Coordinates of C-alpha atoms and ligand atoms in Angstrom, one line a residue:
X1 CA -17.5 23.0 9.5
X2 CA -18.2 21.0 6.4
X3 CA -15.9 17.9 6.6
X4 CA -16.3 17.1 2.9
X5 CA -12.8 16.3 1.6
X6 CA -13.3 18.6 -1.4
X7 CA -13.8 21.5 1.0
X8 CA -10.6 20.5 2.9
X9 CA -8.6 20.3 -0.4
X10 CA -10.1 23.6 -1.7
X11 CA -9.0 25.4 1.4
X12 CA -5.5 25.0 -0.1
X13 CA -6.3 26.1 -3.6
X14 CA -4.4 29.3 -4.7
X15 CA -6.2 32.6 -4.5
X16 CA -5.6 33.2 -8.2
X17 CA -8.0 31.0 -10.1
X18 CA -5.8 31.3 -13.1
X19 CA -3.0 29.4 -11.3
X20 CA -2.2 26.1 -13.1
X21 CA -3.3 22.9 -11.5
X22 CA -2.7 20.2 -14.2
X23 CA -0.1 20.7 -16.9
X24 CA -0.7 18.2 -19.8
X25 CA 1.8 16.5 -22.1
X26 CA 0.9 19.0 -24.9
X27 CA 1.6 22.0 -22.6
X28 CA -2.0 23.0 -22.1
X29 CA -3.0 23.7 -18.6
X30 CA -6.1 23.3 -16.5
X31 CA -6.2 26.1 -14.0
X32 CA -7.6 25.8 -10.5
X33 CA -10.5 27.8 -11.7
X34 CA -11.1 25.3 -14.5
X35 CA -11.1 22.5 -12.0
X36 CA -13.6 24.2 -9.7
X37 CA -16.0 25.0 -12.6
X38 CA -15.7 21.6 -14.3
X39 CA -16.2 19.8 -11.0
X40 CA -19.2 22.0 -10.2
X41 CA -20.8 21.1 -13.6
X42 CA -20.2 17.4 -13.1
X43 CA -21.5 17.5 -9.5
X44 CA -24.6 19.2 -10.8
X45 CA -25.0 16.4 -13.3
X46 CA -24.6 13.7 -10.7
X47 CA -27.4 15.3 -8.6
X48 CA -29.6 15.7 -11.7
X49 CA -29.2 12.0 -12.5
X50 CA -30.9 11.3 -9.2
X51 CA -27.9 10.1 -7.2
X52 CA -28.1 10.9 -3.5
X53 CA -25.2 11.4 -1.1
X54 CA -23.9 7.9 -0.3
X55 CA -24.8 6.5 -3.7
X56 CA -21.8 5.1 -5.7
X57 CA -20.1 6.5 -8.8
X58 CA -18.0 3.9 -10.6
X59 CA -15.4 4.9 -13.1
X60 CA -13.3 2.6 -15.3
X61 CA -11.4 5.2 -17.4
X62 CA -7.9 6.2 -18.4
X63 CA -6.0 8.9 -16.5
X64 CA -7.2 12.3 -17.9
X65 CA -8.0 15.7 -16.3
X66 CA -11.7 14.9 -16.8
X67 CA -11.3 11.6 -14.9
X68 CA -9.8 13.5 -11.9
X69 CA -12.6 16.1 -12.2
X70 CA -15.1 13.2 -12.0
X71 CA -13.6 12.1 -8.7
X72 CA -13.7 15.7 -7.3
X73 CA -17.3 16.1 -8.6
X74 CA -18.3 12.9 -6.8
X75 CA -16.8 14.2 -3.5
X76 CA -18.7 17.5 -4.0
X77 CA -22.0 15.7 -4.6
X78 CA -21.4 13.5 -1.6
X79 CA -21.4 10.3 -3.6
X80 CA -18.9 7.5 -3.1
X81 CA -16.3 7.1 -5.8
X82 CA -15.2 3.7 -7.1
X83 CA -12.1 4.0 -9.3
X84 CA -11.5 0.8 -11.3
X85 CA -8.3 -0.3 -13.1
X86 CA -8.9 -0.1 -16.9
X87 CA -7.2 -3.5 -17.1
X88 CA -10.1 -5.2 -15.3
X89 CA -11.9 -7.7 -17.4
X90 CA -15.5 -8.8 -17.6
X91 CA -15.7 -11.1 -14.5
X92 CA -13.9 -8.6 -12.3
X93 CA -16.2 -5.7 -13.4
X94 CA -19.2 -7.9 -12.9
X95 CA -18.2 -8.5 -9.3
X96 CA -17.5 -4.8 -8.6
X97 CA -20.8 -3.6 -10.1
X98 CA -22.9 -6.2 -8.4
X99 CA -21.1 -5.6 -5.1
X100 CA -21.1 -1.8 -5.0
X101 CA -24.4 -1.3 -7.0
X102 CA -23.4 2.2 -8.4
X103 CA -26.0 4.6 -9.7
X104 CA -23.6 5.9 -12.3
X105 CA -20.9 4.0 -14.2
X106 CA -18.5 5.9 -16.4
X107 CA -16.7 3.7 -18.9
X108 CA -14.5 3.9 -22.0
X109 CA -16.3 3.8 -25.3
X110 CA -14.7 0.5 -26.3
X111 CA -16.4 -1.3 -23.4
X112 CA -19.8 0.4 -23.7
X113 CA -21.7 -2.7 -24.7
X114 CA -20.3 -4.7 -21.9
X115 CA -20.9 -1.8 -19.4
X116 CA -24.6 -1.6 -20.5
X117 CA -25.0 -5.3 -20.0
X118 CA -23.3 -5.4 -16.6
X119 CA -25.0 -2.2 -15.4
X120 CA -28.4 -3.8 -16.2
X121 CA -27.5 -6.9 -14.3
X122 CA -26.0 -5.1 -11.3
X123 CA -29.3 -5.0 -9.5
X124 CA -29.4 -1.3 -8.8
X125 CA -33.0 -0.7 -7.9
X126 CA -33.3 2.8 -9.5
X127 CA -31.1 1.8 -12.4
X128 CA -27.5 2.5 -13.2
X129 CA -26.7 5.3 -15.8
X130 CA -23.8 4.5 -18.1
X131 CA -21.8 7.4 -19.6
X132 CA -18.6 7.4 -21.6
X133 CA -15.3 9.1 -21.3
X134 CA -12.6 8.4 -23.8
X135 CA -8.8 8.5 -23.5
X136 CA -8.8 12.1 -24.8
X137 CA -11.3 13.3 -22.2
X138 CA -14.3 13.4 -24.5
X139 CA -17.6 11.5 -24.4
X140 CA -21.2 11.6 -23.2
X141 CA -20.0 12.3 -19.6
X142 CA -18.8 15.7 -20.7
X143 CA -21.9 16.4 -22.9
X144 CA -24.1 15.5 -19.9
X145 CA -22.2 17.8 -17.6
X146 CA -21.8 20.9 -19.9
X147 CA -25.3 22.4 -19.4
X148 CA -24.9 22.5 -15.6
X149 CA -23.9 25.5 -13.6
X150 CA -20.3 26.5 -13.0
X151 CA -21.0 26.8 -9.3
X152 CA -22.1 24.1 -6.9
X153 CA -22.5 24.2 -3.2
X154 CA -20.4 21.2 -2.0
X155 CA -22.6 18.8 -0.1
X156 CA -22.0 18.8 3.7
X157 CA -20.4 15.6 4.9
X158 CA -19.4 14.3 8.3
X159 CA -16.0 12.8 9.0
X160 CA -17.3 9.2 8.9
X161 CA -19.3 9.6 5.7
X162 CA -17.9 7.5 2.8
X163 CA -15.9 9.2 0.1
X164 CA -14.5 6.2 -1.8
X165 CA -14.5 2.5 -2.1
X166 CA -11.2 1.0 -3.4
X167 CA -11.1 -2.7 -4.3
X168 CA -8.1 -4.5 -3.0
X169 CA -6.1 -6.5 -5.5
X170 CA -7.6 -9.7 -4.1
X171 CA -5.1 -12.3 -5.2
X172 CA -6.9 -14.9 -3.2
X173 CA -10.6 -15.1 -2.9
X174 CA -13.0 -12.3 -3.5
X175 CA -11.7 -8.8 -4.0
X176 CA -12.8 -6.6 -1.1
X177 CA -14.0 -3.0 -1.2
X178 CA -12.1 -0.9 1.3
X179 CA -14.4 1.9 2.6
X180 CA -12.6 5.2 3.0
X181 CA -14.3 8.2 4.7
X182 CA -13.9 11.9 4.1
X183 CA -12.2 12.0 7.5
X184 CA -9.8 9.2 6.7
X185 CA -8.6 10.8 3.5
X186 CA -8.5 14.4 4.9
X187 CA -6.4 13.2 7.8
X188 CA -3.9 11.5 5.7
X189 CA -3.7 14.4 3.2
X190 CA -3.1 16.9 5.9
X191 CA -0.5 14.7 7.6
X192 CA 1.5 14.0 4.5
X193 CA 1.3 17.6 3.3
X194 CA 2.9 18.7 6.6
X195 CA 5.3 15.8 7.1
X196 CA 6.8 16.2 3.6
X197 CA 7.1 20.0 4.0
X198 CA 5.1 21.0 0.9
X199 CA 6.1 24.5 -0.1
X200 CA 4.4 27.3 -2.1
X201 CA 6.2 26.8 -5.4
X202 CA 6.2 23.0 -5.5
X203 CA 5.5 21.3 -8.8
X204 CA 4.7 17.6 -8.7
X205 CA 5.7 15.2 -11.4
X206 CA 2.6 12.9 -11.5
X207 CA 3.1 9.8 -13.6
X208 CA 1.2 7.3 -11.4
X209 CA -2.2 5.8 -12.3
X210 CA -5.2 7.4 -10.7
X211 CA -7.2 4.3 -9.9
X212 CA -5.0 3.5 -6.9
X213 CA -4.3 5.0 -3.4
X214 CA -0.8 6.2 -4.4
X215 CA -1.7 8.2 -7.5
X216 CA -5.2 9.3 -6.6
X217 CA -4.9 10.1 -2.9
X218 CA -1.3 10.4 -1.9
X219 CA -0.1 12.3 -4.9
X220 CA -3.2 14.4 -5.9
X221 CA -4.4 15.2 -2.4
X222 CA -1.1 16.6 -1.3
X223 CA -0.6 18.7 -4.5
X224 CA -4.2 20.0 -4.4
X225 CA -4.0 20.8 -0.7
X226 CA -0.9 22.8 -1.5
X227 CA -2.5 24.6 -4.5
X228 CA 0.4 23.2 -6.6
X229 CA 0.8 22.5 -10.3
X230 CA 1.2 18.9 -11.4
X231 CA 2.7 17.6 -14.5
X232 CA -0.2 15.2 -15.2
X233 CA 1.2 12.5 -17.5
X234 CA -0.9 9.5 -18.6
X235 CA 1.7 7.0 -17.4
X236 CA 5.4 6.6 -16.5
X237 CA 7.8 7.1 -19.3
X238 CA 11.5 7.6 -18.5
X239 CA 12.1 10.0 -21.4
X240 CA 9.2 12.2 -20.4
X241 CA 10.4 12.1 -16.8
X242 CA 13.8 13.2 -18.0
X243 CA 12.2 16.1 -19.8
X244 CA 10.0 17.2 -17.0
X245 CA 12.2 16.7 -13.9
X246 CA 14.2 19.9 -14.5
X247 CA 11.0 21.9 -14.0
X248 CA 9.6 19.8 -11.1
X249 CA 10.3 19.9 -7.4
X250 CA 8.6 16.7 -6.1
X251 CA 8.2 13.2 -7.7
X252 CA 6.2 10.3 -6.3
X253 CA 6.9 6.9 -7.8
X254 CA 7.0 3.2 -7.4
X255 CA 10.5 1.7 -7.2
X256 CA 10.4 0.6 -10.8
X257 CA 10.3 4.3 -11.9
X258 CA 13.5 5.0 -10.1
X259 CA 15.2 1.9 -11.5
X260 CA 14.2 2.9 -15.0
X261 CA 15.5 6.5 -14.6
X262 CA 18.9 5.1 -13.5
X263 CA 19.1 3.1 -16.7
X264 CA 19.4 6.4 -18.6
X265 CA 23.1 7.3 -18.6
X266 CA 22.1 11.0 -18.9
X267 CA 20.1 10.9 -15.6
X268 CA 22.0 12.7 -12.9
X269 CA 22.4 15.9 -10.8
X270 CA 21.6 18.2 -13.7
X271 CA 18.2 16.6 -14.4
X272 CA 17.3 17.0 -10.7
X273 CA 18.6 20.5 -10.3
X274 CA 15.2 21.9 -9.1
X275 CA 14.1 18.8 -7.3
X276 CA 13.4 18.9 -3.6
X277 CA 12.0 15.5 -2.9
X278 CA 11.7 12.0 -4.4
X279 CA 9.2 9.7 -2.7
X280 CA 8.9 6.0 -3.2
X281 CA 6.3 3.4 -2.1
X282 CA 3.8 0.7 -3.0
X283 CA 6.5 -1.9 -3.2
X284 CA 10.0 -2.3 -1.6
X285 CA 12.8 -0.1 -2.8
X286 CA 16.0 -2.1 -3.1
X287 CA 18.8 -0.7 -1.0
X288 CA 21.0 -0.9 -4.1
X289 CA 18.6 1.5 -6.0
X290 CA 18.5 3.8 -3.0
X291 CA 22.3 3.9 -2.9
X292 CA 22.8 4.3 -6.6
X293 CA 20.2 7.1 -6.8
X294 CA 22.0 9.0 -4.0
X295 CA 25.4 8.6 -5.7
X296 CA 24.1 9.7 -9.1
X297 CA 21.8 12.6 -8.1
X298 CA 22.8 13.6 -4.6
X299 CA 19.1 13.0 -3.6
X300 CA 18.1 10.5 -0.8
X301 CA 14.8 8.9 -1.8
X302 CA 12.3 9.1 0.9
X303 CA 10.5 5.7 1.3
X304 CA 7.1 5.4 2.9
X305 CA 4.7 2.6 3.5
X306 CA 0.9 2.2 3.5
X307 CA -1.9 0.5 1.8
X308 CA -5.4 0.9 0.3
X309 CA -7.0 0.3 3.7
X310 CA -5.7 3.5 5.2
X311 CA -3.4 5.5 3.0
X312 CA 0.1 6.0 4.4
X313 CA 1.1 4.6 7.8
X314 CA 4.9 5.3 8.0
X315 CA 7.4 7.5 6.4
X316 CA 11.1 8.2 6.5
X317 CA 11.7 11.6 8.0
X318 CA 11.9 14.7 5.8
X319 CA 14.6 16.1 8.0
X320 CA 16.9 13.6 9.7
X321 CA 18.3 10.4 8.3
X322 CA 16.3 8.6 5.6
X323 CA 17.4 5.0 6.0
X324 CA 17.6 2.8 2.9
X325 CA 15.7 -0.5 3.2
X326 CA 13.4 0.9 5.8
X327 CA 10.1 2.7 5.6
X328 CA 10.8 5.0 8.5
X329 CA 8.6 5.9 11.5
X330 CA 4.8 5.8 12.2
X331 CA 3.3 9.1 10.8
X332 CA 1.8 11.5 13.3
X333 CA -1.7 10.3 14.3
X334 CA -0.9 6.7 13.4
X335 CA 0.0 4.1 16.0
X336 CA 1.8 1.0 14.9
X337 CA 2.5 -2.1 16.8
X338 CA 4.5 -5.2 15.7
X339 CA 3.2 -8.4 17.2
X340 CA 5.9 -11.0 17.6
X341 CA 5.9 -14.7 18.6
X342 CA 3.4 -15.5 21.4
X343 CA 1.3 -12.4 20.6
X344 CA 3.5 -10.0 22.5
X345 CA 5.3 -6.8 21.3
X346 CA 8.2 -7.8 19.0
X347 CA 11.7 -7.2 20.4
X348 CA 14.1 -5.0 18.4
X349 CA 15.0 -6.9 15.2
X350 CA 12.3 -9.5 15.7
X351 CA 9.9 -10.0 12.7
X352 CA 6.2 -9.8 13.6
X353 CA 2.8 -8.9 12.3
X354 CA 2.2 -5.2 11.7
X355 CA -1.0 -3.7 13.1
X356 CA -2.2 -0.1 12.8
X357 CA -4.6 2.3 14.3
X358 CA -5.4 5.9 13.5
X359 CA -7.9 8.3 11.9
X360 CA -6.6 7.3 8.5
X361 CA -7.5 3.6 8.9
X362 CA -10.5 2.7 6.8
X363 CA -14.0 2.0 8.1
X364 CA -14.2 -1.7 6.9
X365 CA -14.9 -3.8 3.9
X366 CA -18.0 -2.9 1.9
X367 CA -20.8 -5.4 2.7
X368 CA -18.5 -7.7 4.6
X369 CA -19.0 -7.0 8.4
X370 CA -17.7 -10.4 9.3
X371 CA -14.5 -10.1 7.3
X372 CA -14.1 -6.6 8.7
X373 CA -14.4 -7.9 12.2
X374 CA -11.8 -10.6 11.5
X375 CA -9.3 -8.0 10.3
X376 CA -9.4 -5.9 13.4
X377 CA -8.2 -6.8 16.9
X378 CA -10.5 -6.4 19.9
X379 CA -8.8 -3.2 20.8
X380 CA -9.3 -1.6 17.3
X381 CA -6.0 -2.3 15.5
X382 CA -6.2 -3.2 11.8
X383 CA -4.1 -6.3 10.9
X384 CA -2.2 -5.2 7.8
X385 CA -1.1 -8.6 6.8
X386 CA 2.4 -7.2 6.5
X387 CA 5.4 -8.6 8.5
X388 CA 8.1 -6.2 9.7
X389 CA 10.5 -5.3 12.5
X390 CA 11.8 -2.2 14.4
X391 CA 15.5 -1.4 14.5
X392 CA 17.2 0.1 17.6
X393 CA 16.2 3.6 16.5
X394 CA 12.6 2.6 15.7
X395 CA 12.9 2.6 11.9
X396 CA 10.6 0.0 10.5
X397 CA 11.6 -2.6 7.9
X398 CA 8.9 -4.5 5.9
X399 CA 9.7 -8.2 5.4
X400 CA 6.8 -9.0 3.1
X401 CA 3.2 -10.1 3.3
X402 CA 2.4 -12.7 5.9
X403 CA 0.8 -14.8 3.1
X404 CA 4.2 -14.8 1.3
X405 CA 5.9 -16.3 4.3
X406 CA 7.3 -19.7 3.4
X407 CA 6.9 -22.4 5.9
X408 CA 9.2 -25.3 5.2
X409 CA 9.5 -28.3 7.5
X410 CA 7.6 -26.3 10.0
X411 CA 10.1 -23.4 10.0
X412 CA 9.4 -19.8 8.9
X413 CA 11.4 -18.3 6.1
X414 CA 11.1 -14.6 5.3
X415 CA 11.6 -14.2 1.6
X416 CA 13.2 -10.9 1.9
X417 CA 16.2 -12.3 3.7
X418 CA 17.0 -14.7 0.9
X419 CA 16.1 -12.2 -1.8
X420 CA 18.6 -9.7 -0.4
X421 CA 21.4 -12.3 -0.5
X422 CA 20.7 -13.4 -4.0
X423 CA 20.3 -9.8 -5.3
X424 CA 23.8 -9.0 -4.1
X425 CA 25.3 -11.8 -6.2
X426 CA 27.2 -10.7 -9.3
X427 CA 25.0 -10.9 -12.4
X428 CA 21.7 -10.9 -10.6
X429 CA 19.3 -8.0 -11.4
X430 CA 16.6 -9.0 -8.9
X431 CA 14.9 -12.0 -7.4
X432 CA 11.7 -13.2 -5.8
X433 CA 11.4 -16.1 -3.3
X434 CA 8.2 -18.0 -2.9
X435 CA 7.1 -21.3 -1.3
X436 CA 6.1 -24.1 -3.6
X437 CA 4.3 -27.3 -2.5
X438 CA 6.8 -30.0 -1.5
X439 CA 5.9 -33.6 -0.5
X440 CA 8.4 -33.7 2.5
X441 CA 8.7 -30.1 3.6
X442 CA 5.2 -28.8 3.0
X443 CA 6.7 -25.9 1.1
X444 CA 10.1 -25.6 -0.6
X445 CA 12.0 -22.3 -0.8
X446 CA 12.1 -21.4 -4.4
X447 CA 14.0 -18.5 -6.0
X448 CA 13.0 -17.0 -9.3
X449 CA 16.0 -14.9 -10.4
X450 CA 16.3 -12.3 -13.1
X451 CA 19.8 -12.1 -14.7
X452 CA 21.5 -8.9 -15.6
X453 CA 22.0 -8.5 -19.4
X454 CA 25.8 -8.8 -19.2
X455 CA 28.5 -11.5 -19.2
X456 CA 28.0 -12.0 -15.4
X457 CA 24.3 -12.5 -15.9
X458 CA 24.8 -15.0 -18.7
X459 CA 27.3 -16.9 -16.5
X460 CA 24.7 -17.5 -13.8
X461 CA 23.5 -21.0 -13.2
X462 CA 20.9 -22.4 -10.9
X463 CA 23.5 -24.6 -9.1
X464 CA 25.9 -21.6 -8.9
X465 CA 23.3 -19.5 -7.1
X466 CA 22.5 -22.3 -4.6
X467 CA 26.2 -22.8 -4.0
X468 CA 26.8 -19.0 -3.5
X469 CA 24.2 -18.7 -0.7
X470 CA 24.6 -22.0 1.0
X471 CA 27.4 -20.9 3.4
X472 CA 25.4 -17.9 4.4
X473 CA 22.1 -19.4 5.3
X474 CA 20.7 -22.1 7.6
X475 CA 20.1 -25.2 5.5
X476 CA 16.3 -24.9 5.6
X477 CA 16.5 -21.4 4.1
X478 CA 18.6 -22.4 1.1
X479 CA 16.5 -22.5 -2.1
X480 CA 15.7 -26.0 -3.1
X481 CA 14.8 -24.8 -6.6
X482 CA 16.1 -21.8 -8.6
X483 CA 14.6 -20.6 -11.9
X484 CA 16.4 -18.1 -14.1
X485 CA 14.0 -15.8 -16.0
X486 CA 14.1 -12.5 -18.0
X487 CA 11.7 -10.6 -15.8
X488 CA 9.3 -10.9 -12.9
X489 CA 5.6 -10.4 -13.3
X490 CA 4.6 -7.0 -11.8
X491 CA 1.2 -5.3 -11.5
X492 CA 0.6 -1.6 -12.4
X493 CA 2.0 -0.5 -9.0
X494 CA 5.3 -2.3 -9.5
X495 CA 4.5 -5.1 -7.1
X496 CA 5.9 -8.5 -7.9
X497 CA 3.0 -10.8 -8.3
X498 CA 4.1 -13.7 -6.3
X499 CA 0.8 -15.4 -6.7
X500 CA 1.5 -15.7 -10.4
X501 CA 4.9 -17.2 -9.7
X502 CA 3.4 -19.7 -7.4
X503 CA 0.9 -20.6 -10.2
X504 CA 3.5 -20.8 -12.9
X505 CA 5.7 -23.2 -11.0
X506 CA 3.1 -25.2 -9.1
X507 CA 1.8 -27.7 -8.3
X508 CA 5.2 -29.3 -8.7
X509 CA 8.3 -27.6 -9.9
X510 CA 9.4 -28.6 -13.4
X511 CA 12.0 -31.0 -12.4
Ligands
AMP601 P1 -1.9 -1.4 -1.9 O1 -3.1 -1.6 -1.0 O2 -2.1 -1.9 -3.3 O3 -1.4 0.0 -1.8 O4 -0.8 -2.4 -1.4 C1 -0.3 -2.2 -0.1 C2 0.8 -3.2 0.2 O5 2.0 -2.8 -0.6 C3 1.2 -3.1 1.6 O6 0.4 -3.9 2.5 C4 2.7 -3.7 1.5 O7 2.7 -5.1 1.5 C5 3.1 -3.1 0.2 N1 3.9 -1.9 0.3 C6 3.5 -0.6 0.2 N2 4.6 0.2 0.4 C7 5.6 -0.5 0.7 C8 7.0 -0.3 0.9 N3 7.5 0.9 1.0 N4 7.8 -1.4 1.1 C9 7.4 -2.6 1.1 N5 6.1 -2.9 0.8 C10 5.2 -1.9 0.6

């Protein structure tokens, strides 16, 4: 059987080609038939441009139906898709194009001149074609695809053939291209579709960006495999979510989306009357948000955990207890081990390094065999770089990235433990704990704290926060420095950018 991911997804498309696939903000819909025909035309165009299976198609475009069709067309043509965040600037783009040497680069019209220049320098032997797609889904990409046939025989692919390369955020050193195969993506899509009990009449509220594993793979694949309609919104907007939730059954979001919905006093049970499932991931969901959401809506958010290098690894159960502050259990087909002190299996409650193995785990980093080797153990487990622990019932809790671990006076401090204590103080909205260089201790525990916009928030002081946590923590864990700020820097996926905090307050704290 053809293992092309498109063929796998299309096996779930509805029999009726007039069934809606993407519902746009203006109410227009793209049917499944539209998606099949448009992706056929674009796949025909990719082949006509001279790209062969395995060649790369890079896209730095906004989220539109045409952009999703380009991804599907790339799958159908057997080429390797490279979604790029529209926020990337010149030097980042330069690196991606030189590294991945695409044969086609689809860009936004406003960066056309730069795209031409970088494509010419990218060193692609047979040349890199540049086409445009604007934020309204128009441009030379569409013009080039239009003359091609509405039907296309999806190119046969094997399980290990590459489907996509996703660049990791690369906060230190060179950003690496994670190579994902048709088999990796199909395995994860099928697993999540089943684990989350997708149902015939599901409607997905899709407000995530589509250059990332969460929005492009987790959200789109499960909906397509289910033949479902998606409300396909360009970005998250709480008012739009309020308007669309009553007609939706499933929402996938980063924690910030749920925090923002809760800020609307009108958000509650009535808004969620048709909803079946809220899923959260990409960053930790605060227990407070989890609890408040349950109290306001009656829904228990299902938190899951994964990463670019393999899609989803764990999930809270669909049936059974969804435990706040945890990311649930390993998904079927994924093996997880947590390696504690001394390199042996971590005991219950002991924090260790999370390693994973499974058909969803990526093939390696593009053009970096040495780096790939370093990131896998001799027995084939991928070292995620995340730290975590099992509880007595085998729910997993993530404690943070190993590189965010603070080592002060030779002792390990897990930021999450301190953040949870500070977050629970009256007047605190949220916090982030990082290690900053310190002449005596190597690193000093430093808390960056966001105040609530109320009297309790205004009353917070740096010394007051230190005093409040002092009795509850071993001395070496007590923050040496506290900074009060209005907000934490976050990336598009809602992750706190601790590297920016370390830069902002280093080399030495401001006092
Ligand atoms: P990305 O590759 O951009 O998807 O980032 C993956 C990283 O996000 C993981 O390695 C974790 O550090 C973090 N992450 C994803 N989901 C969760 C979660 N539910 N809780 C805590 N961290 C998460």
